[in-house]
Amino acid sequence: MALSTTPPWDDVQNYIDGEWRTPTSNEGQAVINPATGDEISYVGFSSNEDIDAAVQAGQEAFEEWSTRAVEERIQPLFELKQLLEDHQDELAEILVQEHGKTFDEAKGELRRGIENVEVACGIPSMMQAGHLPNAAPDIDETAVRKPLGVFTAITPFNFPGMIPLWFLPYAVATGNAFILKPSEQDPVVAQRIFELIDEAGFPDGIVQLVHGSVDTVNTLLDHEGIEGASFVGSTPVAKIIYERAAANGKRVQAQGGAKNHIIVSETADLEFAAKKTVSSACACGGERCLANDVVVVEEGVYDEFVDLVLEQAESQTVGYGLDDKTDIGALITSEHEETVRGMIATGIDEGADLLLDGREVEVNGYEDGNFLGPTVFGNLDPEMTIAREEIFGPVLGLMSVENIDEAINVLNRSDFGNAASLFTSSGADARKVRHQADVGNLGVNAGTAAPMAFFHFGGWKDSFFGDLHAQGQDMIHFYTDEQVYIERWPDS
Ligand code: NAD
């Protein structure tokens, strides 16, 4: 089977034990193109029997895979990297049609995903632990990392091409089996990636795909054959996943939602900062956990900066993601669009100044799409709902503060700690923010603080539950247990 880039597509399938299988519960949902409102596919949800079959196939495949030479284990990853490169445009086209973001944004996320495959190809070095000769008299000690079995990852709708690859390559390179449960809102790109995985040469059962929703996730988390779970999604669900998996004795890492801040100092290049601010808040329709949508500006440059942000926001073109003039695509569902509209109404009710209203935007030819234009509030107060809660739409708010200390104070009052950015030309400001900001990812003169694949990706506070984060070396620790050999070999 190979998907074309033009929908409607056949119902998405599970990929279990090297075979495509139709999920067998009676539940499921339509996959909708958010820009057109058209039904483009259907995702059936997996039954308990489907999950049992996947876990069993994973356990059986693990026996042989975990003992294979590491150099052999990374060969399918090299294949997969090349297949993803060769099919990047096609994957991006599918992704746009089920998610709503722009083609360039879709390609950008796939690039970030591919980088994780590349990093995991370095497992022969990354997986080494330590060796100490003469650790004690006549004793040598060696630490080794061992894979554990079958892992799962439950991923969100907003980066359906990238986030599964934060986990999958590391899980299998370290010698485990892996089961992905992607978002039911945009599952088609995962299907196409798994068609490529099918070509890449992994043994049956090592990399598997199961579709579903809440029940499917619960079955995975309760299953005795699953060693650990990675989760990325909203904070309330991240908490549920963390507690349930931990109660079942599993390893778990759960990344949650966010509320990110940009600090603009009086010494910043304001035009550059305004451009990056609007792109940070509005790219991917604002549906990014790294979107900075609270903008905290030193009072001396507040008015000038507001004007620059408005100029930049007004220049954005809202439209269909496959149209190359589009800067901001559609939101994932009409329900989510209503939620974002509700947040805008709350902002007005709570007294923020609506400086640019994106609610009336029209996209010719796409009247059924979930579109919202960039929306800018001024006079934001840290206690307002729109300053505290995740919006996940192209909405940003600006507030004036006396100085950098007050800005850091605003930032650190947030319940979340995923990311923040500072625009400045002062090393002293940068140092102060670096030392004091309670966030997992901090950008300096970078609007979106997204670490490369060889660094870990993870937030703090209510943006993350667990200890080891996604990507890079943290994944090696998450997917292995360390064993220490203490050896004495006396002369006979
Ligand atoms: P979501 O929490 O609604 O869903 C995420 C996954 O959890 C999906 O696969 C879904 O099927 C499953 N799920 C939903 N409700 C569940 C429940 N009650 N029990 C068990 N499983 C459940 O998130 P979403 O709307 O798909 O994604 C957007 C959210 O993800 C935002 O809050 C965003 O900030 C967050 N996010 C965080 C990061 C990060 O790195 N911290 C990255 C991307 C997205």
Coordinates of C-alpha atoms and ligand atoms in Angstrom, one line a residue:
M1 CA 0.0 0.0 0.0
A2 CA 1.2 3.5 -0.7
L3 CA -0.8 6.6 0.0
S4 CA -1.1 9.2 -2.7
T5 CA -1.0 12.8 -1.7
T6 CA -4.5 13.5 -2.8
P7 CA -7.4 12.6 -0.5
P8 CA -9.8 11.0 0.2
W9 CA -7.6 8.3 1.6
D10 CA -8.6 4.8 2.7
D11 CA -9.2 4.3 6.4
V12 CA -6.0 4.3 8.3
Q13 CA -4.7 1.0 9.5
N14 CA -2.7 -0.5 12.5
Y15 CA 0.7 -1.8 11.7
I16 CA 1.2 -4.9 13.9
D17 CA 3.8 -7.6 13.5
G18 CA 4.8 -6.3 10.1
E19 CA 1.2 -6.4 8.7
W20 CA -1.4 -3.8 8.0
R21 CA -4.5 -4.6 10.1
T22 CA -7.9 -2.8 10.5
P23 CA -8.5 -1.7 14.1
T24 CA -11.2 -3.9 15.5
S25 CA -13.2 -1.9 18.1
N26 CA -16.5 -0.4 16.9
E27 CA -15.3 3.1 17.6
G28 CA -13.5 5.6 15.4
Q29 CA -13.7 9.0 13.9
A30 CA -13.5 10.9 10.7
V31 CA -10.3 12.7 9.7
I32 CA -11.2 16.2 8.5
N33 CA -9.1 18.7 6.5
P34 CA -9.3 21.7 8.8
A35 CA -9.0 24.1 5.9
T36 CA -11.8 22.7 3.7
G37 CA -14.0 20.8 6.2
D38 CA -13.8 17.7 3.9
E39 CA -13.7 14.2 5.3
I40 CA -10.4 12.9 4.1
S41 CA -10.0 9.6 5.9
Y42 CA -11.3 7.6 8.8
V43 CA -9.5 6.3 11.9
G44 CA -10.9 3.2 13.6
F45 CA -9.8 2.7 17.2
S46 CA -8.0 -0.4 18.4
S47 CA -9.6 -3.0 20.7
N48 CA -7.9 -4.6 23.7
E49 CA -7.2 -7.6 21.4
D50 CA -5.3 -5.4 18.9
I51 CA -3.2 -4.0 21.7
D52 CA -2.5 -7.5 23.1
A53 CA -1.4 -8.6 19.6
A54 CA 1.0 -5.7 19.2
V55 CA 2.5 -6.1 22.7
Q56 CA 3.0 -9.8 22.2
A57 CA 4.6 -9.3 18.8
G58 CA 6.8 -6.7 20.3
Q59 CA 7.9 -9.0 23.2
E60 CA 8.7 -11.8 20.8
A61 CA 10.7 -9.6 18.4
F62 CA 12.5 -8.0 21.3
E63 CA 14.2 -11.4 22.2
E64 CA 16.2 -11.4 19.0
W65 CA 16.5 -7.7 18.3
S66 CA 17.9 -6.8 21.7
T67 CA 20.8 -9.3 21.2
R68 CA 21.6 -8.1 17.6
A69 CA 24.9 -6.3 17.1
V70 CA 24.3 -2.6 17.6
E71 CA 25.8 -1.8 14.2
E72 CA 23.2 -4.0 12.6
R73 CA 20.4 -2.4 14.6
I74 CA 21.1 1.0 13.2
Q75 CA 21.1 0.0 9.5
P76 CA 17.3 0.2 9.2
L77 CA 17.6 3.7 10.7
F78 CA 20.0 4.8 8.0
E79 CA 17.4 3.4 5.5
L80 CA 14.6 5.2 7.2
K81 CA 16.5 8.5 7.2
Q82 CA 16.9 8.3 3.4
L83 CA 13.3 7.2 2.9
L84 CA 12.1 10.2 4.9
E85 CA 14.4 12.5 3.0
D86 CA 13.2 11.2 -0.3
H87 CA 9.5 11.4 0.6
Q88 CA 9.6 14.7 2.6
D89 CA 7.5 16.7 0.2
E90 CA 4.9 14.0 -0.1
L91 CA 4.7 13.6 3.7
A92 CA 4.5 17.4 4.1
E93 CA 1.6 17.5 1.6
I94 CA -0.3 14.9 3.6
L95 CA 0.5 16.6 6.9
V96 CA -0.9 20.0 5.7
Q97 CA -4.1 18.4 4.5
E98 CA -4.9 16.8 7.9
H99 CA -3.4 19.3 10.2
G100 CA -3.9 22.8 8.6
K101 CA -0.3 24.2 8.9
T102 CA 1.6 25.5 5.9
F103 CA 3.7 23.4 3.6
D104 CA 6.9 25.0 4.8
E105 CA 6.0 24.5 8.4
A106 CA 5.2 20.8 7.7
K107 CA 8.6 20.4 6.0
G108 CA 10.3 22.1 8.9
E109 CA 8.8 19.7 11.4
L110 CA 9.8 16.7 9.3
R111 CA 13.3 18.0 9.1
R112 CA 13.3 18.2 13.0
G113 CA 12.0 14.6 13.0
I114 CA 14.7 13.3 10.6
E115 CA 17.4 14.9 12.8
N116 CA 16.3 12.6 15.6
V117 CA 16.8 9.6 13.3
E118 CA 20.2 10.9 12.4
V119 CA 21.2 11.3 16.1
A120 CA 19.9 7.8 17.0
C121 CA 22.3 6.4 14.3
G122 CA 25.0 7.4 16.7
I123 CA 23.8 4.9 19.3
P124 CA 27.1 2.8 19.2
S125 CA 28.8 5.8 20.8
M126 CA 25.8 7.2 22.8
M127 CA 24.9 3.8 24.4
Q128 CA 28.4 3.2 25.9
A129 CA 28.5 3.5 29.7
G130 CA 31.8 3.3 31.7
H131 CA 34.7 1.1 32.5
L132 CA 37.1 1.5 35.4
P133 CA 40.1 -0.9 35.7
N134 CA 41.3 -1.4 39.3
A135 CA 38.1 0.1 40.8
A136 CA 39.1 -1.9 43.9
P137 CA 42.2 -4.1 44.5
D138 CA 42.3 -6.6 41.6
I139 CA 38.8 -5.6 40.6
D140 CA 37.6 -4.0 37.3
E141 CA 34.1 -2.5 37.1
T142 CA 32.1 -2.0 33.9
A143 CA 28.7 -0.3 33.5
V144 CA 26.6 -1.4 30.6
R145 CA 23.2 -0.2 29.3
K146 CA 20.6 -2.9 28.6
P147 CA 17.3 -2.5 26.7
L148 CA 14.1 -3.4 28.6
G149 CA 11.4 -4.6 26.2
V150 CA 8.3 -2.9 24.7
F151 CA 7.8 0.9 25.0
T152 CA 5.0 3.0 23.8
A153 CA 4.6 6.7 22.9
I154 CA 1.3 8.6 22.9
T155 CA 1.6 11.8 20.8
P156 CA -0.4 15.0 20.2
F157 CA -2.0 16.4 17.0
N158 CA 0.3 19.5 16.6
F159 CA 3.5 17.9 15.3
P160 CA 2.3 14.5 13.9
G161 CA 5.4 14.1 11.7
M162 CA 8.0 15.1 14.3
I163 CA 7.0 14.1 17.8
P164 CA 6.8 10.3 17.2
L165 CA 10.4 10.6 16.0
W166 CA 11.5 12.2 19.3
F167 CA 11.2 8.6 20.7
L168 CA 10.9 5.9 18.0
P169 CA 14.5 6.0 16.7
Y170 CA 16.1 5.9 20.1
A171 CA 13.8 3.2 21.4
V172 CA 14.7 0.7 18.6
A173 CA 18.4 1.7 18.3
T174 CA 18.9 0.9 22.0
G175 CA 17.4 -2.6 21.3
N176 CA 13.7 -2.2 22.4
A177 CA 10.5 -2.7 20.6
F178 CA 8.2 0.4 20.1
I179 CA 4.5 1.0 19.7
L180 CA 3.2 4.4 18.6
K181 CA -0.3 5.6 19.4
P182 CA -0.6 8.9 17.4
S183 CA -3.2 11.5 17.7
E184 CA -6.6 10.4 16.3
Q185 CA -7.0 13.9 14.9
D186 CA -4.3 13.6 12.2
P187 CA -3.2 10.0 12.0
V188 CA -2.6 9.8 8.2
V189 CA 1.0 11.1 8.2
A190 CA 1.9 8.4 10.8
Q191 CA 0.5 5.8 8.4
R192 CA 2.6 7.1 5.6
I193 CA 5.8 7.2 7.8
F194 CA 5.0 3.6 8.8
E195 CA 4.8 2.6 5.1
L196 CA 8.3 3.8 4.9
I197 CA 9.2 2.0 8.1
D198 CA 7.9 -1.1 6.5
E199 CA 10.4 -0.6 3.7
A200 CA 13.3 0.2 6.0
G201 CA 14.1 -3.4 7.1
F202 CA 13.1 -3.6 10.7
P203 CA 12.1 -7.1 11.9
D204 CA 8.4 -7.6 12.3
G205 CA 7.1 -6.4 15.6
I206 CA 9.9 -4.0 16.4
V207 CA 8.2 -0.9 15.3
Q208 CA 4.3 -0.9 15.5
L209 CA 1.4 1.5 15.1
V210 CA -1.9 1.4 16.9
H211 CA -4.7 3.9 16.4
G212 CA -7.2 5.0 19.0
S213 CA -8.2 7.4 21.7
V214 CA -8.6 7.4 25.5
D215 CA -9.4 3.6 25.9
T216 CA -6.5 2.6 23.7
V217 CA -4.1 4.7 25.8
N218 CA -5.5 3.2 29.0
T219 CA -5.1 -0.3 27.7
L220 CA -1.5 0.5 26.8
L221 CA -0.7 2.0 30.2
D222 CA -2.3 -0.9 32.0
H223 CA -0.7 -3.6 29.9
E224 CA 1.8 -5.8 31.8
G225 CA 3.9 -6.2 28.7
I226 CA 4.7 -2.5 28.3
E227 CA 7.8 -1.4 30.1
G228 CA 7.4 2.4 29.8
A229 CA 5.5 5.2 28.2
S230 CA 6.3 8.6 26.7
F231 CA 3.5 11.1 26.4
V232 CA 3.3 14.5 24.8
G233 CA 0.0 16.5 25.0
S234 CA -2.0 18.8 27.2
T235 CA -1.2 19.2 30.9
P236 CA -4.4 17.7 32.3
V237 CA -3.8 14.5 30.2
A238 CA -0.1 14.5 31.0
K239 CA -0.9 14.3 34.7
I240 CA -3.3 11.5 34.2
I241 CA -0.8 9.5 32.1
Y242 CA 2.0 10.1 34.5
E243 CA 0.0 8.9 37.5
R244 CA -1.5 5.9 35.7
A245 CA 1.7 4.7 34.2
A246 CA 3.6 5.2 37.5
A247 CA 0.8 3.4 39.5
N248 CA 1.4 0.5 37.1
G249 CA 5.1 0.4 37.8
K250 CA 6.2 1.7 34.5
R251 CA 8.8 4.2 33.4
V252 CA 7.0 7.4 32.3
Q253 CA 7.9 10.8 30.9
A254 CA 4.9 13.1 30.2
Q255 CA 5.3 16.5 28.5
G256 CA 2.4 18.8 29.0
G257 CA 1.1 22.2 27.8
A258 CA 2.7 25.6 28.0
K259 CA 2.4 29.3 28.5
N260 CA 5.6 30.9 27.2
H261 CA 6.9 34.5 27.5
I262 CA 9.0 36.8 25.4
I263 CA 11.0 39.5 27.3
V264 CA 11.9 42.5 25.2
S265 CA 14.6 44.7 26.8
E266 CA 15.1 48.4 25.9
T267 CA 18.4 47.4 24.2
A268 CA 16.9 44.9 21.8
D269 CA 16.8 45.2 18.0
L270 CA 13.1 46.0 18.1
E271 CA 12.3 45.3 14.5
F272 CA 14.0 41.9 14.6
A273 CA 12.3 41.1 17.9
A274 CA 8.8 42.1 16.6
K275 CA 9.2 39.9 13.6
K276 CA 10.3 36.9 15.7
T277 CA 7.6 37.6 18.3
V278 CA 4.8 37.4 15.7
S279 CA 6.2 34.4 14.1
S280 CA 6.7 32.7 17.5
A281 CA 3.1 33.3 18.5
C282 CA 1.4 32.7 15.2
A283 CA 3.4 30.1 13.2
C284 CA 1.5 26.8 12.9
G285 CA -1.6 28.8 13.8
G286 CA -0.2 29.3 17.3
E287 CA -0.6 25.5 17.9
R288 CA 2.9 25.0 19.3
C289 CA 4.0 24.2 22.8
L290 CA 6.9 26.6 22.2
A291 CA 4.7 29.5 21.0
N292 CA 5.6 32.6 23.0
D293 CA 2.3 34.5 23.4
V294 CA 2.9 36.7 26.4
V295 CA 5.2 39.6 25.5
V296 CA 6.7 41.4 28.4
V297 CA 8.3 44.7 27.3
E298 CA 10.4 47.2 29.2
E299 CA 8.3 50.4 29.4
G300 CA 10.7 52.7 27.6
V301 CA 10.2 50.9 24.3
Y302 CA 6.6 49.5 24.9
D303 CA 4.7 51.9 22.5
E304 CA 7.3 51.6 19.7
F305 CA 7.3 47.8 20.1
V306 CA 3.5 47.5 20.0
D307 CA 3.5 49.4 16.7
L308 CA 6.1 47.2 15.2
V309 CA 4.2 44.0 16.3
L310 CA 1.0 45.3 14.9
E311 CA 2.7 46.1 11.6
Q312 CA 4.1 42.6 11.5
A313 CA 0.9 40.9 12.5
E314 CA -1.1 42.8 9.9
S315 CA 1.2 41.7 7.2
Q316 CA 0.4 38.0 7.8
T317 CA -1.7 36.1 5.2
V318 CA -4.2 33.6 6.5
G319 CA -5.1 30.8 4.1
Y320 CA -4.8 27.2 3.0
G321 CA -1.5 25.6 4.0
L322 CA -0.9 24.3 0.4
D323 CA -1.1 27.9 -1.0
D324 CA 2.5 29.2 -0.9
K325 CA 1.3 32.8 0.0
T326 CA -0.1 31.5 3.3
D327 CA 1.7 32.5 6.5
I328 CA -1.0 31.2 8.9
G329 CA -3.0 28.1 8.2
A330 CA -6.1 26.6 9.7
L331 CA -6.7 25.5 13.3
I332 CA -7.1 21.8 13.9
T333 CA -10.9 21.6 14.5
S334 CA -13.9 23.9 14.5
E335 CA -14.3 23.1 18.2
H336 CA -10.8 24.3 18.9
E337 CA -11.4 27.4 16.8
E338 CA -14.4 28.1 19.1
T339 CA -12.2 27.6 22.2
V340 CA -9.7 30.2 20.9
R341 CA -12.5 32.6 20.0
G342 CA -13.8 32.1 23.6
M343 CA -10.3 33.0 24.9
I344 CA -10.4 36.2 22.8
A345 CA -13.8 37.1 24.3
T346 CA -12.4 36.4 27.8
G347 CA -9.5 38.7 27.1
I348 CA -11.9 41.6 26.1
D349 CA -14.1 40.9 29.2
E350 CA -11.2 40.9 31.6
G351 CA -10.0 44.4 30.3
A352 CA -7.2 43.7 27.9
D353 CA -7.1 46.1 24.9
L354 CA -7.9 44.4 21.6
L355 CA -5.5 46.0 19.2
L356 CA -5.9 43.6 16.3
D357 CA -8.9 41.4 15.9
G358 CA -8.5 38.3 13.8
R359 CA -12.0 37.0 14.3
E360 CA -13.4 38.4 11.1
V361 CA -10.8 36.9 8.8
E362 CA -12.1 35.4 5.5
V363 CA -10.3 33.0 3.2
N364 CA -11.9 33.0 -0.2
G365 CA -12.8 29.5 -1.4
Y366 CA -12.3 28.0 2.1
E367 CA -15.5 29.2 3.8
D368 CA -15.7 26.0 5.9
G369 CA -12.1 26.2 7.2
N370 CA -11.2 26.8 10.8
F371 CA -9.4 30.1 10.3
L372 CA -8.5 32.9 12.7
G373 CA -6.3 35.9 11.9
P374 CA -3.5 37.1 14.1
T375 CA -5.0 38.7 17.2
V376 CA -3.1 41.2 19.4
F377 CA -3.9 42.4 22.9
G378 CA -2.3 45.3 24.7
N379 CA -2.4 46.3 28.3
L380 CA -2.2 42.6 29.4
D381 CA -2.1 41.9 33.2
P382 CA -0.4 38.8 34.5
E383 CA -3.6 37.8 36.4
M384 CA -5.8 37.7 33.2
T385 CA -6.9 34.3 31.9
I386 CA -5.2 35.0 28.5
A387 CA -1.9 35.7 30.3
R388 CA -2.1 32.5 32.4
E389 CA -3.7 29.8 30.3
E390 CA -2.6 28.1 27.1
I391 CA -4.5 29.5 24.1
F392 CA -3.1 27.4 21.2
G393 CA -4.2 29.9 18.6
P394 CA -2.6 33.0 16.8
V395 CA -3.2 35.3 19.7
L396 CA -0.6 37.3 21.6
G397 CA -0.7 39.8 24.4
L398 CA 1.7 42.6 25.3
M399 CA 2.4 44.1 28.8
S400 CA 4.7 46.8 29.9
V401 CA 7.1 46.3 32.9
E402 CA 9.5 48.6 34.6
N403 CA 12.6 46.5 34.1
I404 CA 14.1 43.1 33.5
D405 CA 13.6 42.0 37.1
E406 CA 9.9 42.7 36.9
A407 CA 9.8 40.8 33.6
I408 CA 11.5 37.7 35.2
N409 CA 9.0 38.0 38.0
V410 CA 6.0 37.9 35.6
L411 CA 7.6 34.9 33.8
N412 CA 8.3 32.9 36.9
R413 CA 4.7 33.4 38.3
S414 CA 3.5 31.1 35.5
D415 CA 2.4 27.6 36.4
F416 CA 4.2 26.4 33.2
G417 CA 7.9 26.3 32.4
N418 CA 8.2 25.1 28.9
A419 CA 10.1 27.9 27.2
A420 CA 10.9 31.6 27.1
S421 CA 12.8 34.0 24.9
L422 CA 14.7 37.2 25.6
F423 CA 15.5 39.9 23.1
T424 CA 18.4 42.1 24.2
S425 CA 21.8 43.4 23.3
S426 CA 22.9 43.4 26.9
G427 CA 25.0 40.5 28.2
A428 CA 24.0 41.5 31.7
D429 CA 20.3 41.1 30.9
A430 CA 20.9 37.8 29.2
R431 CA 22.9 36.5 32.1
K432 CA 20.3 37.6 34.6
V433 CA 17.5 35.8 32.7
R434 CA 19.6 32.7 32.1
H435 CA 20.2 32.4 35.8
Q436 CA 16.7 33.2 37.0
A437 CA 14.1 32.1 34.5
D438 CA 12.3 28.9 35.6
V439 CA 11.9 27.3 32.1
G440 CA 13.3 24.3 30.4
N441 CA 14.2 26.0 27.1
L442 CA 15.4 29.6 26.9
G443 CA 16.1 31.5 23.7
V444 CA 18.3 34.6 23.6
N445 CA 17.5 36.6 20.5
A446 CA 15.7 33.5 19.2
G447 CA 11.9 33.7 19.0
T448 CA 11.3 30.0 19.4
A449 CA 13.5 28.1 21.8
A450 CA 13.6 24.7 20.1
P451 CA 16.6 22.5 20.9
M452 CA 18.3 20.5 18.2
A453 CA 17.8 16.7 18.4
F454 CA 21.2 16.1 20.2
F455 CA 19.9 18.2 23.2
H456 CA 17.0 17.1 25.3
F457 CA 13.6 18.7 24.8
G458 CA 11.5 19.2 27.9
G459 CA 9.8 21.8 30.0
W460 CA 9.6 22.4 33.7
K461 CA 6.8 22.8 36.3
D462 CA 3.4 21.9 34.9
S463 CA 4.8 21.5 31.4
F464 CA 6.5 18.2 32.3
F465 CA 6.0 15.2 34.6
G466 CA 9.0 12.9 35.0
D467 CA 12.7 13.4 34.9
L468 CA 14.2 12.2 31.6
H469 CA 13.1 14.4 28.7
A470 CA 12.6 13.7 25.0
Q471 CA 15.4 13.6 22.4
G472 CA 19.2 13.1 22.7
Q473 CA 21.0 11.4 25.6
D474 CA 18.0 11.5 27.9
M475 CA 16.4 9.0 25.6
I476 CA 19.2 6.6 26.0
H477 CA 18.8 6.6 29.8
F478 CA 15.0 6.3 29.5
Y479 CA 15.2 3.3 27.2
T480 CA 17.9 1.3 29.1
D481 CA 18.8 0.1 32.6
E482 CA 22.4 0.2 33.7
Q483 CA 24.1 -2.9 35.0
V484 CA 27.5 -2.9 36.6
Y485 CA 29.9 -5.8 36.3
I486 CA 32.3 -6.2 39.2
E487 CA 35.0 -8.6 38.1
R488 CA 37.9 -10.3 39.8
W489 CA 40.1 -12.8 37.8
P490 CA 42.7 -14.1 40.3
D491 CA 45.8 -15.8 38.8
S492 CA 45.2 -19.6 39.2
Ligands
NAD1 P1 -4.2 16.0 24.1 O1 -3.7 15.9 25.5 O2 -5.6 16.2 23.9 O3 -3.9 14.6 23.4 C1 -2.6 14.0 23.3 C2 -2.7 12.5 23.2 O4 -3.4 12.0 24.3 C3 -3.5 12.0 22.0 O5 -2.9 10.9 21.4 C4 -4.9 11.6 22.6 O6 -5.5 10.5 21.9 C5 -4.5 11.2 24.0 N1 -5.5 11.5 25.0 C6 -6.4 12.6 25.0 N2 -7.1 12.6 26.2 C7 -6.7 11.5 26.9 C8 -7.1 10.9 28.1 N3 -8.1 11.5 28.9 N4 -6.6 9.8 28.6 C9 -5.6 9.2 27.8 N5 -5.2 9.7 26.6 C10 -5.7 10.8 26.1 O7 -3.3 17.0 23.4 P2 -3.4 17.6 21.9 O8 -4.6 18.5 21.9 O9 -3.4 16.5 20.9 O10 -2.1 18.4 21.8 C11 -1.9 19.8 22.2 C12 -1.3 19.9 23.5 O11 0.0 19.2 23.5 C13 -1.0 21.3 23.9 O12 -1.3 21.5 25.3 C14 0.5 21.5 23.7 O13 1.1 22.4 24.5 C15 1.0 20.1 24.1 N6 2.3 19.8 23.5 C16 3.4 19.8 24.4 C17 4.6 19.6 23.9 C18 5.8 19.6 24.8 O14 6.9 19.2 24.4 N7 5.7 19.9 26.1 C19 4.8 19.4 22.5 C20 3.7 19.4 21.7 C21 2.5 19.6 22.2

